[in-house]
Short mmCIF file of C-alpha atoms (C1' of nucleotides) in Angstrom, two decimals:
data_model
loop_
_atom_site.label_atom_id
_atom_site.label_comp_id
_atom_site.label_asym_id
_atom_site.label_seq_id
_atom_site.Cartn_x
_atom_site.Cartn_y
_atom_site.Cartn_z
CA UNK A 247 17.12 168.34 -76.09
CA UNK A 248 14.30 165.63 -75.94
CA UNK A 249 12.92 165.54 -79.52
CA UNK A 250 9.76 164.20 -80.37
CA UNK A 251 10.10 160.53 -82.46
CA UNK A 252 10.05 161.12 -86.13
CA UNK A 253 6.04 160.15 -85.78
CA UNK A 254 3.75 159.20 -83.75
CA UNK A 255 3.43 155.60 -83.54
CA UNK A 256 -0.54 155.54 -83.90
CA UNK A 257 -1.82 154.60 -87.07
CA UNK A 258 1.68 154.17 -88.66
CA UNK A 259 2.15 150.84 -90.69
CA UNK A 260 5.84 149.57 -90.54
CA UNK A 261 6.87 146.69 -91.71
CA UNK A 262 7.66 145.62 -96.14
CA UNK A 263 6.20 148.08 -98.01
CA UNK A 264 2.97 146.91 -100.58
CA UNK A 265 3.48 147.79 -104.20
CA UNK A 266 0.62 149.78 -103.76
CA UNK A 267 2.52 152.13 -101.44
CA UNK A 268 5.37 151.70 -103.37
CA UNK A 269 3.33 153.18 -106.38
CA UNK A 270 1.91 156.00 -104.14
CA UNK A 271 5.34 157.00 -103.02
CA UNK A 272 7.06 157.24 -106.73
CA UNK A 273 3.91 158.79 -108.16
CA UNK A 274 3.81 161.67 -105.21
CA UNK A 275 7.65 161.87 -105.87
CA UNK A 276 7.79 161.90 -109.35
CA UNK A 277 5.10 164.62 -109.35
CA UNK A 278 5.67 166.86 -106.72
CA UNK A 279 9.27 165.82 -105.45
CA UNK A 280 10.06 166.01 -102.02
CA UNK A 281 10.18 169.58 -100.11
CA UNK A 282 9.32 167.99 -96.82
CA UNK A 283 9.29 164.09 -95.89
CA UNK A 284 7.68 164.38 -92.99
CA UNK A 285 4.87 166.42 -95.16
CA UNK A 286 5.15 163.57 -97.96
CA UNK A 287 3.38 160.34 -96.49
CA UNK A 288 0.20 162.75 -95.62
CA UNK A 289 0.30 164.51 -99.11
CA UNK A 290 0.53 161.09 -101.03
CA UNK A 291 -1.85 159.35 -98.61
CA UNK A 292 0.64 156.67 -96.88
CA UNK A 293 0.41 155.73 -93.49
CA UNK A 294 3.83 155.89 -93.03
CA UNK A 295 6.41 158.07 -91.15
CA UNK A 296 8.33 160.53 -93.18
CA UNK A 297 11.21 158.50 -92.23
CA UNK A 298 10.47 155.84 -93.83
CA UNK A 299 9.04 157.17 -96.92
CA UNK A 300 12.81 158.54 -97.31
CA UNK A 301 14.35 155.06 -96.81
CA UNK A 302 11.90 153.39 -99.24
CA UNK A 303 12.87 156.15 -101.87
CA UNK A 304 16.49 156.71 -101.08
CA UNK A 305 17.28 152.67 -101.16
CA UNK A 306 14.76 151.68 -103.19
CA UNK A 307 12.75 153.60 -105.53
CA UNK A 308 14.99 156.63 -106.51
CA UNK A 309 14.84 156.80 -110.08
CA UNK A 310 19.16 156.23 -110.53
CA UNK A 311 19.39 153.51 -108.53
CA UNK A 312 21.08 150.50 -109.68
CA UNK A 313 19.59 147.04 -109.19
CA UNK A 314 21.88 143.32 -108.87
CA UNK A 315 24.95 142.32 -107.45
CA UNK A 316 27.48 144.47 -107.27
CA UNK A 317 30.56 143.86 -110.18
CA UNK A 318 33.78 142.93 -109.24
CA UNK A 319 35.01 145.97 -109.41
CA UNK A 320 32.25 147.75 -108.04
CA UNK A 321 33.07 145.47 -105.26
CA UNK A 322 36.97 146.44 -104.87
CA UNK A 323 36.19 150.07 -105.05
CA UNK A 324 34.26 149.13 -102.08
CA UNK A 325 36.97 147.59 -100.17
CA UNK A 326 39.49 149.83 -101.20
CA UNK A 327 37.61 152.59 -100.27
CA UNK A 328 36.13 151.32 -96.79
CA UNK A 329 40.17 150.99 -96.11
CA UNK A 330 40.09 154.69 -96.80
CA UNK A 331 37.33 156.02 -95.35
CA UNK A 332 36.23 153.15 -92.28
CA UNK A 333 32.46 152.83 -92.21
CA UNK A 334 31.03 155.96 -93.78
CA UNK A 335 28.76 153.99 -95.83
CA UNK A 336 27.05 157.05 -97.72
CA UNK A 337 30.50 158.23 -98.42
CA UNK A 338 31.68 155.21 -100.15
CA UNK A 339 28.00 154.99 -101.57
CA UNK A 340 28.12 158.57 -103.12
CA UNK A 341 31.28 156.91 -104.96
CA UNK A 342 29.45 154.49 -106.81
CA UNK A 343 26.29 155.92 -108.80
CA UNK A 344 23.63 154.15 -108.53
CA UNK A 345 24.21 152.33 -105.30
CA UNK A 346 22.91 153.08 -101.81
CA UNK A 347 24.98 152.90 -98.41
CA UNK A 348 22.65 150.57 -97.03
CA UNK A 349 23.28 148.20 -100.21
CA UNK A 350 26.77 149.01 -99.41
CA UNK A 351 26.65 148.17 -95.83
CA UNK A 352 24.62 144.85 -96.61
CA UNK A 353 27.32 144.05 -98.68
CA UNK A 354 30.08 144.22 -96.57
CA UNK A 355 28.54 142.63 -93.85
CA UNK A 356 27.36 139.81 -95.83
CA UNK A 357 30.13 139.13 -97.86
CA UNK A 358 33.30 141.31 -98.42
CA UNK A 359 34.11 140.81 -94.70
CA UNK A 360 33.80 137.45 -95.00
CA UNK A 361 35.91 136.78 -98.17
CA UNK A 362 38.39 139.33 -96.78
CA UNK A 363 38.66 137.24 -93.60
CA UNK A 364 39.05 134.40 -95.37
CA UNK A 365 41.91 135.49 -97.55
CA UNK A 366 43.49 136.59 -94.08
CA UNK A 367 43.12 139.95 -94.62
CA UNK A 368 41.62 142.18 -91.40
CA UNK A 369 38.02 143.87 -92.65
CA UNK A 370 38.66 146.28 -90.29
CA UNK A 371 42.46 147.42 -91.41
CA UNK A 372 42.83 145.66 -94.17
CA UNK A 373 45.81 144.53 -93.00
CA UNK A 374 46.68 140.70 -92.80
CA UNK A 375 45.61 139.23 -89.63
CA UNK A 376 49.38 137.68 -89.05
CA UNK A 377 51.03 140.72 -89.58
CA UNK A 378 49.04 141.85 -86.34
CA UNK A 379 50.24 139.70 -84.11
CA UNK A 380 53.10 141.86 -83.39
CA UNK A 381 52.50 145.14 -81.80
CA UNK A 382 54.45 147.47 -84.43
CA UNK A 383 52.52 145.97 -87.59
CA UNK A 384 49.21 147.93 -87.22
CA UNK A 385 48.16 150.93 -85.60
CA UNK A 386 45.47 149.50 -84.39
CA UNK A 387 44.77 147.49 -81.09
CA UNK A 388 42.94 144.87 -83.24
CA UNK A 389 44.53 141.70 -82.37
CA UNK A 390 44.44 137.80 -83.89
CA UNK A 391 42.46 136.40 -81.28
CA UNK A 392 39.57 138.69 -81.69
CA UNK A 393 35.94 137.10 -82.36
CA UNK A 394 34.39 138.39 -85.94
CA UNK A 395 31.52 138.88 -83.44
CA UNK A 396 34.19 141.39 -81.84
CA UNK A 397 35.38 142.57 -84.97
CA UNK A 398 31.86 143.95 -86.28
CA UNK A 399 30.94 145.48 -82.88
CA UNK A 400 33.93 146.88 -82.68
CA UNK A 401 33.31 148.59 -86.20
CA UNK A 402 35.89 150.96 -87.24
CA UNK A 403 36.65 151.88 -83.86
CA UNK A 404 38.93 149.72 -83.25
CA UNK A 405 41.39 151.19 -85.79
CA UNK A 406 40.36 155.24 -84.66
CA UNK A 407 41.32 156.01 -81.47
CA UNK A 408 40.21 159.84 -81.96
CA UNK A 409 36.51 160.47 -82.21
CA UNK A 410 35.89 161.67 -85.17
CA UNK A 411 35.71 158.58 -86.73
CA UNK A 412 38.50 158.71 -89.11
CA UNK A 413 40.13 155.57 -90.52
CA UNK A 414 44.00 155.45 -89.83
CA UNK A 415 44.97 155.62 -93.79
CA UNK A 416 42.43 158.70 -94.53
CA UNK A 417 43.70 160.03 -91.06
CA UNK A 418 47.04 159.97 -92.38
CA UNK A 419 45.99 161.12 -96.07
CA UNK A 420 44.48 164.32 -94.55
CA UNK A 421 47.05 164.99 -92.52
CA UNK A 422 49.45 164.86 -95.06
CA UNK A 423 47.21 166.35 -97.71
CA UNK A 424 48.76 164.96 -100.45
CA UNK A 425 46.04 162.22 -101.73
CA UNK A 426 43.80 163.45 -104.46
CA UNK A 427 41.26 160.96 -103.81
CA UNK A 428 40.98 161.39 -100.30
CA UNK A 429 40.92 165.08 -101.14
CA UNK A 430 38.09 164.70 -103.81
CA UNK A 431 36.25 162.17 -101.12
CA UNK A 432 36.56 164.80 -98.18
CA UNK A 433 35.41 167.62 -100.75
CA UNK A 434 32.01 165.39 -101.19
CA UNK A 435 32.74 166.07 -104.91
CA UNK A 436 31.51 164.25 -107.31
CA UNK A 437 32.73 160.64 -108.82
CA UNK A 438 33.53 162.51 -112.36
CA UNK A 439 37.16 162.66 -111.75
CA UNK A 440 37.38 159.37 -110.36
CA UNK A 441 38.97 157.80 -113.29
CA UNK A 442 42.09 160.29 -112.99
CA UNK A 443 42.09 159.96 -109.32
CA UNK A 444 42.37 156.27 -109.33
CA UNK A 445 45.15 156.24 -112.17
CA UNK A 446 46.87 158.99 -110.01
CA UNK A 447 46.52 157.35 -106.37
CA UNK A 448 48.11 153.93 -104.81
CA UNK A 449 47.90 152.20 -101.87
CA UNK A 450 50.57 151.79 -99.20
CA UNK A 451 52.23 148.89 -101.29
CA UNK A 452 52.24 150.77 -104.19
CA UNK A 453 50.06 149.11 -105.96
CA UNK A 454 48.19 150.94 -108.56
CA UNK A 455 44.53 151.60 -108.41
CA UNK A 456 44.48 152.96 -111.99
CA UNK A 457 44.89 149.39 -113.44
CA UNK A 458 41.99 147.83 -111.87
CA UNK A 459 39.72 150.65 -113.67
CA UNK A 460 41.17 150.24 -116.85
CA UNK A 461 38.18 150.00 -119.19
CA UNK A 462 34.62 151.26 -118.24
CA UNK A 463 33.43 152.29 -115.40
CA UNK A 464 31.12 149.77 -113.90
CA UNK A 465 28.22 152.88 -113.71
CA UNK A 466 28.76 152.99 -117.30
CA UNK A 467 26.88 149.66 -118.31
CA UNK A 468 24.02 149.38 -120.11
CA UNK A 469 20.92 149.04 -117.51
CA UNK A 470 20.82 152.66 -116.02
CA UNK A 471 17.50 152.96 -117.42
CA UNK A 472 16.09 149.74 -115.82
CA UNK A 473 14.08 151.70 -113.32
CA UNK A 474 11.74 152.54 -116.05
CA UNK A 475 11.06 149.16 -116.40
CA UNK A 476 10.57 148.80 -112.36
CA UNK A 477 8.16 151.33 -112.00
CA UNK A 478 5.90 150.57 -115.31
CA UNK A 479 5.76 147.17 -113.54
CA UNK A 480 4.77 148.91 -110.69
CA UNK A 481 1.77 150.88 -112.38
CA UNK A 482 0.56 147.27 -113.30
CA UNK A 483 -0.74 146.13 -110.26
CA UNK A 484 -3.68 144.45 -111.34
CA UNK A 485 -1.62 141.68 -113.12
CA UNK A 486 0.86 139.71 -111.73
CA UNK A 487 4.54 141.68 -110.58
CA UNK A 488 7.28 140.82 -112.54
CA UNK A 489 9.31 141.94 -109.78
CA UNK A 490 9.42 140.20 -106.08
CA UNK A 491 8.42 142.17 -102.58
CA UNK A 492 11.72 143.18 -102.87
CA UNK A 493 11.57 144.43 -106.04
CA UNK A 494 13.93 142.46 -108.01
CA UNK A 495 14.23 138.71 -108.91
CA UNK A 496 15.52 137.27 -105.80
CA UNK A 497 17.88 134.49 -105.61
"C1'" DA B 602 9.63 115.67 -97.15
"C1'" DA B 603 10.29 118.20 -92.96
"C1'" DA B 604 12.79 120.83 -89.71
"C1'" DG B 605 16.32 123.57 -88.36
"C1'" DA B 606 20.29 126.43 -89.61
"C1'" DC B 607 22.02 129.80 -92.30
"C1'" DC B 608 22.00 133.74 -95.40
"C1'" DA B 609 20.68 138.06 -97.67
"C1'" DC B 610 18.59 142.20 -97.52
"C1'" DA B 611 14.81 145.54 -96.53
"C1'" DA B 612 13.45 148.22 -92.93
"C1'" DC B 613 13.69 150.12 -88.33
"C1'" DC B 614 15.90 152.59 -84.46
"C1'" DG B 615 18.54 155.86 -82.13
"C1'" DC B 616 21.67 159.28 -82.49
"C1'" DC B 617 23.90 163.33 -84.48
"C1'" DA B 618 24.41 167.52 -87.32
"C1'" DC B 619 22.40 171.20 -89.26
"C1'" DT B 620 19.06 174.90 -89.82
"C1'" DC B 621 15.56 177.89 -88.37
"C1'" DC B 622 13.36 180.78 -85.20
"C1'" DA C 266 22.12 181.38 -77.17
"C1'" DG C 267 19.58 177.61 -77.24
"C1'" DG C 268 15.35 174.90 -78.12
"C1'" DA C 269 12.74 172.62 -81.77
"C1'" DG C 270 12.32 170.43 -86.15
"C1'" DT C 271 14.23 167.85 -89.87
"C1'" DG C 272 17.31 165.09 -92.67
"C1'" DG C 273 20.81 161.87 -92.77
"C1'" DC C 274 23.84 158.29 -91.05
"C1'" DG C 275 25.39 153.88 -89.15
"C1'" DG C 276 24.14 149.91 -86.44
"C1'" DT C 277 20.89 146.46 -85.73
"C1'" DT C 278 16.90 143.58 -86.35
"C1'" DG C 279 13.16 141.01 -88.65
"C1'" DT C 280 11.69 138.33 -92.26
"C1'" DG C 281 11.63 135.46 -96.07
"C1'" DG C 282 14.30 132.48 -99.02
"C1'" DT C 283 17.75 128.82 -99.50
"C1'" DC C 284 20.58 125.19 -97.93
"C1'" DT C 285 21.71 121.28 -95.12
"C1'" DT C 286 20.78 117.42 -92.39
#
DNA sequence: AAAGACCACAACCGCCACTCC
DNA sequence: AGGAGTGGCGGTTGTGGTCTT
């Protein structure tokens, strides 16, 4: 087809984002929304692609968004469903209000892979890495002597022979059509029902999903409203941020 | 204290899907 | 029908902070 690059890359600034731009962005936003991001850095005076106005907002500024580590279970709805769904980061994002995919992603790569591996568990079937050795354990061609370096380039791949991308266990859910939660995922509905779903689904061991979500749900603690915060910080730019680059106390 | 290694995460890149004309 | 434009996604990279030696 041969499509143009998202903009030209004359008089385009990449790199961090100032708080100044930052400030542009939300107050353009917040004011006129978005009907048109490649419209939006010219209307609120950025040099920036429209691409990249849409990451900054999307994974950064949006309003909704979450800020801090990720809770426990936050973190094992995560895993549970990247066994489900493979590396469809915005799908297991749109699962857990308030966080992005590429939070999501940066997670996994950083540390639920990791701490998976380490409990012996495969990130990429979460299957345990002995149980691979022999052929008949995992659909998958994954096998024990594999790098991690071969592991992440491998990405879900490995486990999804077909193209579409498909883990094996949400290949197998759809085909049989019986999991709610796959059902509710592959519907792009949203998380309301998730509660139910969890208390009605279970893994291939039978254990039961419901259990781990037995109280709130971690998108129900206080702190939704923290964005507030962010961006009156942001409207003070003469004095000093309270808030890194990054926009949250770092490490 | 300094240098190098390692880690975390924001941002970029390239591709794909969808819509419009 | 198919080219062009746009939004969105997933993989990768760059950068700054922290840790280790």
């Amino acid at each position: 087809m041969g499509r143009r690059p998202c903009c030209d890359k004359l008089g385009v600034k990449k790199g961090p984002w100032s708080a100044e731009e930052d400030n542009k962005l939300i107050n353009f936003i917040l004011a006129n929304g978005h009907c048109c991001w490649r419209a939006v850095p010219k209307l609120a005076g950025l040099l920036r692609c429209g691409k990249s106005c849409r990451l900054r907002w999307t994974n950064y500024l949006r309003p909704d968004l979450k800020r801090g580590l990720l809770s426990e279970e936050e973190e094992r709805l995560v895993i549970d469903f990247h066994a489900r769904l493979g590396n469809r980061w915005s799908k297991i994002a749109a699962m857990l209000p308030g966080r992005t995919d590429n939070e999501i992603k940066n997670l996994w790569n950083t540390h639920i892979k990791k701490k998976l591996l380490k409990m012996g568990i495969d990130p990429v079937t979460h299957r345990p890495l002995h149980r691979q050795a022999s052929p008949e354990a995992s659909p998958s061609t994954v096998t024990t002597d594999k790098s991690d370096d071969q592991l992440q380039s491998q990405g879900n791949e490995g486990q999804i022979p077909s193209s579409d991308n498909r883990s094996p266990a949400e290949a197998s859910s759809i085909d049989g059509g019986t999991d709610p939660l796959m059902s509710c995922l592959w519907e792009d509905s949203a998380p309301v029902l998730l509660d139910e779903l969890w208390q009605l689904s279970s893994d291939d061991d039978g254990n039961n999903y419901g259990s781990v979500i037995a109280g709130r749900m971690p998108w129900e603690e206080e702190g939704s409203s923290e964005w507030l915060l962010d961006i009156q910080d942001l409207e003070n730019l003469d004095g000093e941020r309270s808030i890194s680059a990054q926009g949250y106390p770092r490490r």
